[in-house]
PDB file of C-alpha atoms in Angstrom:
ATOM      1  CA  MET A   1     -35.070 -23.298  10.144  1.00 87.00           C
ATOM      2  CA  ALA A   2     -33.474 -22.217  13.439  1.00 97.00           C
ATOM      3  CA  LYS A   3     -31.515 -19.168  14.510  1.00 98.00           C
ATOM      4  CA  VAL A   4     -27.955 -20.460  14.956  1.00 98.00           C
ATOM      5  CA  ALA A   5     -24.614 -19.014  16.006  1.00 98.00           C
ATOM      6  CA  PHE A   6     -21.184 -20.541  15.407  1.00 98.00           C
ATOM      7  CA  ILE A   7     -18.091 -19.547  17.384  1.00 98.00           C
ATOM      8  CA  GLY A   8     -14.680 -20.486  16.019  1.00 98.00           C
ATOM      9  CA  LEU A   9     -13.989 -20.739  12.283  1.00 98.00           C
ATOM     10  CA  GLY A  10     -10.853 -22.822  12.109  1.00 96.00           C
ATOM     11  CA  VAL A  11     -10.230 -25.687   9.677  1.00 94.00           C
ATOM     12  CA  MET A  12     -13.121 -27.585  11.308  1.00 97.00           C
ATOM     13  CA  GLY A  13     -15.526 -24.831  12.303  1.00 98.00           C
ATOM     14  CA  TYR A  14     -15.470 -22.957   8.985  1.00 98.00           C
ATOM     15  CA  PRO A  15     -16.950 -25.818   6.897  1.00 98.00           C
ATOM     16  CA  MET A  16     -19.181 -27.037   9.742  1.00 98.00           C
ATOM     17  CA  ALA A  17     -20.821 -23.628   9.955  1.00 98.00           C
ATOM     18  CA  GLY A  18     -21.167 -23.699   6.190  1.00 98.00           C
ATOM     19  CA  HIS A  19     -23.114 -26.943   6.334  1.00 98.00           C
ATOM     20  CA  LEU A  20     -25.422 -25.496   8.983  1.00 98.00           C
ATOM     21  CA  LYS A  21     -26.179 -22.639   6.594  1.00 98.00           C
ATOM     22  CA  VAL A  22     -26.381 -24.546   3.297  1.00 97.00           C
ATOM     23  CA  LYS A  23     -27.612 -28.035   4.203  1.00 97.00           C
ATOM     24  CA  GLY A  24     -29.436 -27.057   7.366  1.00 97.00           C
ATOM     25  CA  ASP A  25     -30.863 -23.861   5.831  1.00 97.00           C
ATOM     26  CA  HIS A  26     -30.499 -22.107   9.194  1.00 98.00           C
ATOM     27  CA  GLU A  27     -30.013 -18.410   9.883  1.00 97.00           C
ATOM     28  CA  LEU A  28     -26.336 -18.110  10.850  1.00 98.00           C
ATOM     29  CA  THR A  29     -24.323 -15.573  12.815  1.00 98.00           C
ATOM     30  CA  VAL A  30     -20.603 -16.351  13.199  1.00 98.00           C
ATOM     31  CA  TYR A  31     -17.781 -15.184  15.428  1.00 98.00           C
ATOM     32  CA  ASN A  32     -14.037 -15.682  15.025  1.00 98.00           C
ATOM     33  CA  ARG A  33     -11.126 -14.122  16.900  1.00 96.00           C
ATOM     34  CA  THR A  34      -9.871 -12.820  13.549  1.00 96.00           C
ATOM     35  CA  ILE A  35     -12.835 -10.780  12.378  1.00 96.00           C
ATOM     36  CA  ALA A  36     -11.660 -10.873   8.773  1.00 97.00           C
ATOM     37  CA  LYS A  37     -12.252 -14.622   8.687  1.00 98.00           C
ATOM     38  CA  ALA A  38     -15.766 -14.234  10.058  1.00 98.00           C
ATOM     39  CA  GLU A  39     -16.455 -11.586   7.439  1.00 98.00           C
ATOM     40  CA  LYS A  40     -15.079 -13.870   4.724  1.00 98.00           C
ATOM     41  CA  TRP A  41     -17.366 -16.670   5.878  1.00 98.00           C
ATOM     42  CA  ALA A  42     -20.369 -14.341   5.954  1.00 98.00           C
ATOM     43  CA  ALA A  43     -19.651 -13.127   2.450  1.00 97.00           C
ATOM     44  CA  GLN A  44     -19.244 -16.710   1.180  1.00 97.00           C
ATOM     45  CA  PHE A  45     -22.297 -18.237   2.843  1.00 97.00           C
ATOM     46  CA  GLY A  46     -24.631 -15.279   3.305  1.00 95.00           C
ATOM     47  CA  GLY A  47     -24.631 -15.142   7.122  1.00 94.00           C
ATOM     48  CA  ARG A  48     -23.671 -12.365   9.504  1.00 97.00           C
ATOM     49  CA  ALA A  49     -20.384 -11.775  11.348  1.00 98.00           C
ATOM     50  CA  ALA A  50     -20.498 -10.631  14.983  1.00 98.00           C
ATOM     51  CA  PRO A  51     -17.698  -8.779  16.829  1.00 98.00           C
ATOM     52  CA  THR A  52     -17.990 -10.813  20.071  1.00 98.00           C
ATOM     53  CA  PRO A  53     -19.209 -14.266  21.097  1.00 98.00           C
ATOM     54  CA  ALA A  54     -21.969 -12.634  23.185  1.00 98.00           C
ATOM     55  CA  GLU A  55     -23.269 -10.702  20.182  1.00 98.00           C
ATOM     56  CA  ALA A  56     -23.176 -13.842  18.043  1.00 98.00           C
ATOM     57  CA  ALA A  57     -25.149 -15.816  20.679  1.00 98.00           C
ATOM     58  CA  ALA A  58     -27.763 -13.152  21.415  1.00 98.00           C
ATOM     59  CA  GLY A  59     -31.193 -14.453  20.444  1.00 97.00           C
ATOM     60  CA  ALA A  60     -29.897 -17.742  18.979  1.00 98.00           C
ATOM     61  CA  ASP A  61     -31.766 -21.011  19.500  1.00 98.00           C
ATOM     62  CA  PHE A  62     -28.563 -23.024  19.140  1.00 98.00           C
ATOM     63  CA  VAL A  63     -25.000 -21.832  19.618  1.00 98.00           C
ATOM     64  CA  PHE A  64     -22.143 -23.992  18.315  1.00 98.00           C
ATOM     65  CA  CYS A  65     -18.514 -23.672  19.299  1.00 98.00           C
ATOM     66  CA  CYS A  66     -15.291 -25.211  17.958  1.00 98.00           C
ATOM     67  CA  VAL A  67     -12.098 -23.696  19.417  1.00 98.00           C
ATOM     68  CA  GLY A  68      -8.687 -24.968  20.482  1.00 94.00           C
ATOM     69  CA  ASN A  69      -8.633 -26.018  24.107  1.00 96.00           C
ATOM     70  CA  ASP A  70     -10.122 -25.576  27.598  1.00 97.00           C
ATOM     71  CA  ASP A  71      -8.771 -22.036  28.013  1.00 97.00           C
ATOM     72  CA  ASP A  72     -10.043 -20.907  24.606  1.00 98.00           C
ATOM     73  CA  LEU A  73     -13.425 -22.463  25.437  1.00 98.00           C
ATOM     74  CA  ARG A  74     -13.708 -20.641  28.760  1.00 98.00           C
ATOM     75  CA  ALA A  75     -12.736 -17.377  27.071  1.00 98.00           C
ATOM     76  CA  VAL A  76     -15.578 -17.536  24.521  1.00 98.00           C
ATOM     77  CA  THR A  77     -18.184 -18.818  26.993  1.00 98.00           C
ATOM     78  CA  THR A  78     -17.775 -17.478  30.538  1.00 98.00           C
ATOM     79  CA  GLY A  79     -15.102 -14.862  29.793  1.00 98.00           C
ATOM     80  CA  LYS A  80     -15.785 -11.172  29.270  1.00 97.00           C
ATOM     81  CA  GLY A  81     -18.009 -10.767  26.204  1.00 98.00           C
ATOM     82  CA  GLY A  82     -18.508 -14.544  26.145  1.00 98.00           C
ATOM     83  CA  ALA A  83     -21.519 -16.300  24.741  1.00 98.00           C
ATOM     84  CA  PHE A  84     -22.914 -17.243  28.177  1.00 98.00           C
ATOM     85  CA  GLU A  85     -23.589 -13.565  28.860  1.00 98.00           C
ATOM     86  CA  ALA A  86     -26.189 -13.509  26.132  1.00 98.00           C
ATOM     87  CA  MET A  87     -27.624 -17.022  25.879  1.00 98.00           C
ATOM     88  CA  ALA A  88     -31.437 -17.016  25.680  1.00 98.00           C
ATOM     89  CA  LYS A  89     -33.448 -18.956  28.260  1.00 98.00           C
ATOM     90  CA  GLY A  90     -33.938 -22.511  27.000  1.00 98.00           C
ATOM     91  CA  ALA A  91     -31.324 -22.142  24.212  1.00 98.00           C
ATOM     92  CA  VAL A  92     -28.744 -24.896  23.609  1.00 98.00           C
ATOM     93  CA  PHE A  93     -24.969 -24.428  23.563  1.00 98.00           C
ATOM     94  CA  ILE A  94     -23.265 -27.232  21.598  1.00 98.00           C
ATOM     95  CA  ASP A  95     -19.512 -27.480  22.053  1.00 98.00           C
ATOM     96  CA  ASN A  96     -17.616 -29.292  19.296  1.00 98.00           C
ATOM     97  CA  THR A  97     -14.195 -28.525  20.838  1.00 98.00           C
ATOM     98  CA  THR A  98     -12.111 -31.495  21.906  1.00 97.00           C
ATOM     99  CA  ALA A  99     -11.594 -30.487  25.528  1.00 98.00           C
ATOM    100  CA  SER A 100     -11.565 -32.022  29.002  1.00 98.00           C
ATOM    101  CA  ALA A 101     -14.546 -33.702  30.608  1.00 98.00           C
ATOM    102  CA  GLU A 102     -13.881 -31.391  33.554  1.00 97.00           C
ATOM    103  CA  VAL A 103     -14.563 -28.221  31.572  1.00 98.00           C
ATOM    104  CA  ALA A 104     -17.649 -29.808  29.999  1.00 98.00           C
ATOM    105  CA  ARG A 105     -19.145 -30.450  33.454  1.00 98.00           C
ATOM    106  CA  GLU A 106     -18.151 -26.942  34.547  1.00 98.00           C
ATOM    107  CA  LEU A 107     -19.892 -25.310  31.579  1.00 98.00           C
ATOM    108  CA  ASP A 108     -22.913 -27.557  31.942  1.00 98.00           C
ATOM    109  CA  ALA A 109     -23.330 -26.309  35.531  1.00 98.00           C
ATOM    110  CA  ALA A 110     -22.920 -22.680  34.393  1.00 98.00           C
ATOM    111  CA  ALA A 111     -25.515 -23.210  31.656  1.00 98.00           C
ATOM    112  CA  THR A 112     -27.991 -24.749  34.075  1.00 98.00           C
ATOM    113  CA  ALA A 113     -27.518 -21.821  36.456  1.00 98.00           C
ATOM    114  CA  GLY A 114     -28.164 -19.459  33.530  1.00 98.00           C
ATOM    115  CA  GLY A 115     -31.364 -21.165  32.443  1.00 98.00           C
ATOM    116  CA  PHE A 116     -30.062 -22.685  29.204  1.00 98.00           C
ATOM    117  CA  HIS A 117     -28.564 -26.004  28.148  1.00 98.00           C
ATOM    118  CA  PHE A 118     -25.107 -27.388  27.337  1.00 98.00           C
ATOM    119  CA  ILE A 119     -24.022 -30.371  25.226  1.00 98.00           C
ATOM    120  CA  ASP A 120     -20.412 -31.428  24.879  1.00 98.00           C
ATOM    121  CA  ALA A 121     -20.116 -32.735  21.335  1.00 98.00           C
ATOM    122  CA  PRO A 122     -16.528 -33.372  20.190  1.00 98.00           C
ATOM    123  CA  VAL A 123     -16.131 -34.679  16.663  1.00 98.00           C
ATOM    124  CA  SER A 124     -14.056 -37.228  14.781  1.00 95.00           C
ATOM    125  CA  GLY A 125     -13.349 -37.299  11.074  1.00 92.00           C
ATOM    126  CA  GLY A 126     -10.796 -34.534  10.673  1.00 89.00           C
ATOM    127  CA  GLN A 127     -10.776 -31.682   8.172  1.00 90.00           C
ATOM    128  CA  ALA A 128     -11.996 -33.878   5.331  1.00 90.00           C
ATOM    129  CA  GLY A 129     -14.951 -35.051   7.456  1.00 94.00           C
ATOM    130  CA  ALA A 130     -15.840 -31.469   8.300  1.00 96.00           C
ATOM    131  CA  GLU A 131     -15.578 -30.328   4.696  1.00 96.00           C
ATOM    132  CA  ASN A 132     -17.722 -33.251   3.476  1.00 97.00           C
ATOM    133  CA  GLY A 133     -20.243 -33.008   6.319  1.00 98.00           C
ATOM    134  CA  VAL A 134     -19.661 -36.594   7.490  1.00 98.00           C
ATOM    135  CA  LEU A 135     -18.276 -36.163  11.006  1.00 98.00           C
ATOM    136  CA  THR A 136     -18.926 -38.494  13.902  1.00 98.00           C
ATOM    137  CA  VAL A 137     -20.270 -36.521  16.877  1.00 98.00           C
ATOM    138  CA  MET A 138     -20.070 -37.879  20.440  1.00 98.00           C
ATOM    139  CA  CYS A 139     -22.445 -36.049  22.780  1.00 98.00           C
ATOM    140  CA  GLY A 140     -22.846 -35.639  26.507  1.00 98.00           C
ATOM    141  CA  GLY A 141     -25.901 -34.041  28.050  1.00 98.00           C
ATOM    142  CA  ASP A 142     -29.605 -34.341  28.798  1.00 98.00           C
ATOM    143  CA  ALA A 143     -31.525 -36.774  26.552  1.00 98.00           C
ATOM    144  CA  GLY A 144     -34.377 -34.373  25.849  1.00 98.00           C
ATOM    145  CA  VAL A 145     -32.018 -31.534  24.947  1.00 98.00           C
ATOM    146  CA  PHE A 146     -30.030 -33.901  22.735  1.00 98.00           C
ATOM    147  CA  GLU A 147     -33.161 -34.841  20.796  1.00 98.00           C
ATOM    148  CA  ARG A 148     -33.779 -31.143  20.134  1.00 98.00           C
ATOM    149  CA  ALA A 149     -30.218 -30.578  19.004  1.00 98.00           C
ATOM    150  CA  LYS A 150     -29.635 -33.709  16.920  1.00 98.00           C
ATOM    151  CA  PRO A 151     -31.544 -32.573  13.792  1.00 98.00           C
ATOM    152  CA  ILE A 152     -29.414 -29.406  13.771  1.00 98.00           C
ATOM    153  CA  ILE A 153     -26.145 -31.261  14.280  1.00 98.00           C
ATOM    154  CA  ASP A 154     -27.075 -33.674  11.480  1.00 98.00           C
ATOM    155  CA  ALA A 155     -26.196 -30.962   8.923  1.00 98.00           C
ATOM    156  CA  TYR A 156     -22.454 -31.714   9.322  1.00 98.00           C
ATOM    157  CA  ALA A 157     -22.551 -35.285  10.634  1.00 98.00           C
ATOM    158  CA  ARG A 158     -22.789 -38.855   9.469  1.00 97.00           C
ATOM    159  CA  MET A 159     -23.192 -40.255  12.984  1.00 98.00           C
ATOM    160  CA  VAL A 160     -24.479 -38.479  16.107  1.00 98.00           C
ATOM    161  CA  GLY A 161     -24.798 -40.344  19.406  1.00 98.00           C
ATOM    162  CA  LEU A 162     -25.643 -39.489  22.986  1.00 98.00           C
ATOM    163  CA  MET A 163     -23.089 -41.160  25.234  1.00 98.00           C
ATOM    164  CA  GLY A 164     -24.388 -40.119  28.671  1.00 98.00           C
ATOM    165  CA  PRO A 165     -24.497 -37.018  30.911  1.00 98.00           C
ATOM    166  CA  ALA A 166     -22.306 -33.912  30.527  1.00 98.00           C
ATOM    167  CA  GLY A 167     -18.667 -34.863  29.929  1.00 98.00           C
ATOM    168  CA  SER A 168     -19.501 -38.224  28.328  1.00 98.00           C
ATOM    169  CA  GLY A 169     -18.920 -36.887  24.809  1.00 98.00           C
ATOM    170  CA  GLN A 170     -15.427 -35.773  25.785  1.00 98.00           C
ATOM    171  CA  LEU A 171     -14.693 -39.091  27.479  1.00 98.00           C
ATOM    172  CA  THR A 172     -15.822 -40.959  24.353  1.00 98.00           C
ATOM    173  CA  LYS A 173     -13.553 -38.781  22.199  1.00 98.00           C
ATOM    174  CA  MET A 174     -10.699 -39.794  24.532  1.00 98.00           C
ATOM    175  CA  VAL A 175     -11.442 -43.465  23.796  1.00 98.00           C
ATOM    176  CA  ASN A 176     -11.399 -42.592  20.085  1.00 96.00           C
ATOM    177  CA  GLN A 177      -7.946 -40.999  20.364  1.00 97.00           C
ATOM    178  CA  ILE A 178      -6.574 -43.896  22.452  1.00 98.00           C
ATOM    179  CA  CYS A 179      -7.611 -46.337  19.732  1.00 97.00           C
ATOM    180  CA  ILE A 180      -6.174 -44.187  16.931  1.00 96.00           C
ATOM    181  CA  ALA A 181      -2.826 -43.675  18.668  1.00 97.00           C
ATOM    182  CA  GLY A 182      -2.044 -47.361  19.026  1.00 97.00           C
ATOM    183  CA  LEU A 183      -3.408 -48.185  15.563  1.00 97.00           C
ATOM    184  CA  VAL A 184      -1.299 -45.596  13.749  1.00 98.00           C
ATOM    185  CA  GLN A 185       1.844 -46.711  15.584  1.00 98.00           C
ATOM    186  CA  GLY A 186       1.132 -50.297  14.548  1.00 98.00           C
ATOM    187  CA  LEU A 187       0.646 -49.229  10.922  1.00 98.00           C
ATOM    188  CA  ALA A 188       3.881 -47.208  11.010  1.00 98.00           C
ATOM    189  CA  GLU A 189       5.824 -50.167  12.383  1.00 98.00           C
ATOM    190  CA  GLY A 190       4.267 -52.509   9.817  1.00 98.00           C
ATOM    191  CA  ILE A 191       5.216 -50.278   6.898  1.00 98.00           C
ATOM    192  CA  HIS A 192       8.691 -49.733   8.348  1.00 98.00           C
ATOM    193  CA  PHE A 193       9.239 -53.463   8.781  1.00 98.00           C
ATOM    194  CA  GLY A 194       7.928 -54.229   5.322  1.00 98.00           C
ATOM    195  CA  LYS A 195      10.265 -51.734   3.706  1.00 98.00           C
ATOM    196  CA  LYS A 196      13.268 -53.069   5.659  1.00 98.00           C
ATOM    197  CA  ALA A 197      12.286 -56.585   4.511  1.00 98.00           C
ATOM    198  CA  GLY A 198      12.303 -55.504   0.901  1.00 98.00           C
ATOM    199  CA  LEU A 199       8.567 -55.977   0.353  1.00 98.00           C
ATOM    200  CA  ASP A 200       6.388 -53.989  -2.026  1.00 98.00           C
ATOM    201  CA  ILE A 201       4.250 -52.027   0.447  1.00 98.00           C
ATOM    202  CA  GLU A 202       1.455 -51.490  -2.050  1.00 97.00           C
ATOM    203  CA  LYS A 203       1.147 -55.231  -2.676  1.00 98.00           C
ATOM    204  CA  VAL A 204       1.343 -55.961   1.049  1.00 98.00           C
ATOM    205  CA  VAL A 205      -1.387 -53.492   1.960  1.00 98.00           C
ATOM    206  CA  ASP A 206      -3.587 -54.628  -0.937  1.00 97.00           C
ATOM    207  CA  VAL A 207      -3.649 -58.074   0.638  1.00 98.00           C
ATOM    208  CA  ILE A 208      -3.679 -57.415   4.379  1.00 98.00           C
ATOM    209  CA  SER A 209      -6.162 -54.535   4.214  1.00 97.00           C
ATOM    210  CA  LYS A 210      -8.818 -57.099   3.189  1.00 97.00           C
ATOM    211  CA  GLY A 211      -8.257 -59.090   6.395  1.00 97.00           C
ATOM    212  CA  ALA A 212      -8.219 -58.484  10.137  1.00 97.00           C
ATOM    213  CA  ALA A 213      -5.422 -55.881   9.887  1.00 97.00           C
ATOM    214  CA  GLY A 214      -7.503 -53.542   7.720  1.00 97.00           C
ATOM    215  CA  SER A 215      -8.483 -50.112   9.014  1.00 96.00           C
ATOM    216  CA  TRP A 216      -9.449 -46.617   7.873  1.00 93.00           C
ATOM    217  CA  GLN A 217      -5.908 -45.486   8.597  1.00 95.00           C
ATOM    218  CA  MET A 218      -4.428 -48.240   6.448  1.00 97.00           C
ATOM    219  CA  GLU A 219      -6.760 -47.562   3.550  1.00 95.00           C
ATOM    220  CA  ASN A 220      -6.416 -43.791   3.619  1.00 93.00           C
ATOM    221  CA  ARG A 221      -2.877 -43.161   4.874  1.00 95.00           C
ATOM    222  CA  HIS A 222      -0.587 -46.004   3.746  1.00 97.00           C
ATOM    223  CA  LYS A 223       0.221 -44.404   0.367  1.00 97.00           C
ATOM    224  CA  THR A 224       1.196 -41.028   1.812  1.00 97.00           C
ATOM    225  CA  MET A 225       3.130 -42.688   4.648  1.00 97.00           C
ATOM    226  CA  ASN A 226       5.021 -44.864   2.227  1.00 97.00           C
ATOM    227  CA  ALA A 227       5.859 -41.729   0.216  1.00 96.00           C
ATOM    228  CA  GLY A 228       7.011 -39.846   3.317  1.00 96.00           C
ATOM    229  CA  LYS A 229       4.305 -37.205   2.934  1.00 97.00           C
ATOM    230  CA  TYR A 230       2.535 -36.022   6.087  1.00 97.00           C
ATOM    231  CA  ASP A 231       0.326 -33.132   5.135  1.00 93.00           C
ATOM    232  CA  PHE A 232      -3.014 -34.868   5.028  1.00 87.00           C
ATOM    233  CA  GLY A 233      -4.968 -34.319   8.208  1.00 82.00           C
ATOM    234  CA  PHE A 234      -4.996 -33.871  11.955  1.00 89.00           C
ATOM    235  CA  ALA A 235      -1.773 -32.214  13.151  1.00 94.00           C
ATOM    236  CA  VAL A 236       0.633 -33.752  15.643  1.00 97.00           C
ATOM    237  CA  ASP A 237       0.370 -30.685  17.870  1.00 97.00           C
ATOM    238  CA  TRP A 238      -3.371 -31.217  18.182  1.00 95.00           C
ATOM    239  CA  MET A 239      -2.995 -34.932  18.771  1.00 97.00           C
ATOM    240  CA  ARG A 240      -0.581 -34.246  21.628  1.00 97.00           C
ATOM    241  CA  LYS A 241      -3.061 -31.782  23.114  1.00 97.00           C
ATOM    242  CA  ASP A 242      -5.733 -34.515  23.012  1.00 97.00           C
ATOM    243  CA  LEU A 243      -3.390 -37.142  24.467  1.00 98.00           C
ATOM    244  CA  ASP A 244      -2.422 -34.770  27.282  1.00 97.00           C
ATOM    245  CA  ILE A 245      -6.088 -34.371  28.177  1.00 97.00           C
ATOM    246  CA  LEU A 246      -6.843 -38.075  28.151  1.00 97.00           C
ATOM    247  CA  LEU A 247      -3.705 -39.095  30.032  1.00 98.00           C
ATOM    248  CA  ALA A 248      -4.649 -36.586  32.750  1.00 97.00           C
ATOM    249  CA  GLU A 249      -8.108 -38.138  32.892  1.00 98.00           C
ATOM    250  CA  ALA A 250      -6.554 -41.614  33.107  1.00 98.00           C
ATOM    251  CA  ARG A 251      -4.509 -40.495  36.105  1.00 97.00           C
ATOM    252  CA  ARG A 252      -7.761 -39.359  37.755  1.00 96.00           C
ATOM    253  CA  ASN A 253      -9.798 -42.504  37.006  1.00 97.00           C
ATOM    254  CA  GLY A 254      -7.028 -45.049  37.396  1.00 98.00           C
ATOM    255  CA  ALA A 255      -7.044 -46.340  33.805  1.00 98.00           C
ATOM    256  CA  LYS A 256      -3.786 -47.943  32.660  1.00 98.00           C
ATOM    257  CA  LEU A 257      -2.718 -46.673  29.212  1.00 98.00           C
ATOM    258  CA  PRO A 258       0.869 -47.861  28.650  1.00 98.00           C
ATOM    259  CA  VAL A 259       0.709 -47.919  24.836  1.00 98.00           C
ATOM    260  CA  THR A 260      -0.977 -44.506  24.628  1.00 98.00           C
ATOM    261  CA  ALA A 261       1.589 -42.967  26.975  1.00 98.00           C
ATOM    262  CA  LEU A 262       4.416 -44.408  24.887  1.00 98.00           C
ATOM    263  CA  VAL A 263       2.915 -43.153  21.608  1.00 98.00           C
ATOM    264  CA  ASP A 264       2.526 -39.715  23.173  1.00 98.00           C
ATOM    265  CA  GLN A 265       6.290 -39.692  23.691  1.00 98.00           C
ATOM    266  CA  PHE A 266       6.816 -40.852  20.110  1.00 98.00           C
ATOM    267  CA  TYR A 267       4.774 -37.865  18.947  1.00 98.00           C
ATOM    268  CA  ALA A 268       7.030 -35.637  21.053  1.00 98.00           C
ATOM    269  CA  GLU A 269       9.942 -37.006  19.050  1.00 98.00           C
ATOM    270  CA  VAL A 270       8.098 -36.199  15.814  1.00 98.00           C
ATOM    271  CA  GLN A 271       7.628 -32.623  17.065  1.00 98.00           C
ATOM    272  CA  ALA A 272      11.358 -32.429  17.756  1.00 98.00           C
ATOM    273  CA  LEU A 273      11.974 -33.497  14.136  1.00 97.00           C
ATOM    274  CA  GLY A 274      10.065 -30.428  13.018  1.00 97.00           C
ATOM    275  CA  GLY A 275       6.778 -32.259  12.525  1.00 98.00           C
ATOM    276  CA  LYS A 276       4.462 -30.182  14.725  1.00 97.00           C
ATOM    277  CA  ARG A 277       2.085 -29.579  11.797  1.00 96.00           C
ATOM    278  CA  TRP A 278       2.572 -32.955  10.131  1.00 97.00           C
ATOM    279  CA  ASP A 279      -0.425 -35.248  10.307  1.00 96.00           C
ATOM    280  CA  THR A 280      -0.639 -38.065  12.851  1.00 96.00           C
ATOM    281  CA  SER A 281       0.585 -40.737  10.399  1.00 97.00           C
ATOM    282  CA  SER A 282       4.048 -39.151  10.707  1.00 98.00           C
ATOM    283  CA  LEU A 283       4.914 -41.657  13.445  1.00 98.00           C
ATOM    284  CA  LEU A 284       6.665 -43.455  10.604  1.00 98.00           C
ATOM    285  CA  ALA A 285       9.088 -40.528  10.232  1.00 98.00           C
ATOM    286  CA  ARG A 286      10.709 -41.182  13.610  1.00 97.00           C
ATOM    287  CA  LEU A 287      11.322 -44.816  12.654  1.00 98.00           C
ATOM    288  CA  GLU A 288      13.030 -43.778   9.402  1.00 96.00           C
ATOM    289  CA  LYS A 289      15.184 -40.934  10.749  1.00 90.00           C
TER     290      LYS A 289
END
């Protein structure tokens, strides 16, 4: 059992912290901008709510974080009352936020200067993966520190891998989002075409999902897409945030991402349709408008 803190109790962080308490059997202190949510979590799981990130992190062996973006991350780490003010020497800060590789390297340097460690560890698997404790976690950092942290991370993960030095976890998450963007657009176009052609989409998917066209998205989203329902996962607003980060990185490293850039614009059209909180499979909605 370790002394653990968790900062950020959104749709992902709330259940992830719960798994650290219940499955990991760790001593948990949590922080959330809305203190009522932290107090609710503490009452539900038996941990403690702290009024600031620094107070949550004080004395912890491992501090986890899952917030919205680079600015949010800086606010709860190096900002006033941030966790980095109180990190113990040798402790490990594990950031599950999907953020830029740039901020990961920045915080890794700050952690090193402060005598503790940093791992960027963005996740894939969405709200359902967080609730079921089966997330994929892509880590960047020192190998020895990763080996210390992995058994703790395992409480909410199905797969945990070290991808390289600081920032490598974020870069791997960018690859993940690139692959998803093109795949979902292809699925949306396939369903759209099939409907226009008068085919029974259920019959079509039952056949093609067993072949080379099959994917997690096809298996888990084709029914809701076909029904025009888009309230089943990762929101378009968050996907656009991720695509903005990775397209900026591509401009820096020279990668050519024509399909991803196009799909990003398609998601902007979905937002304009009122679909900011629809899930990412809502690319079909713009084809059917």
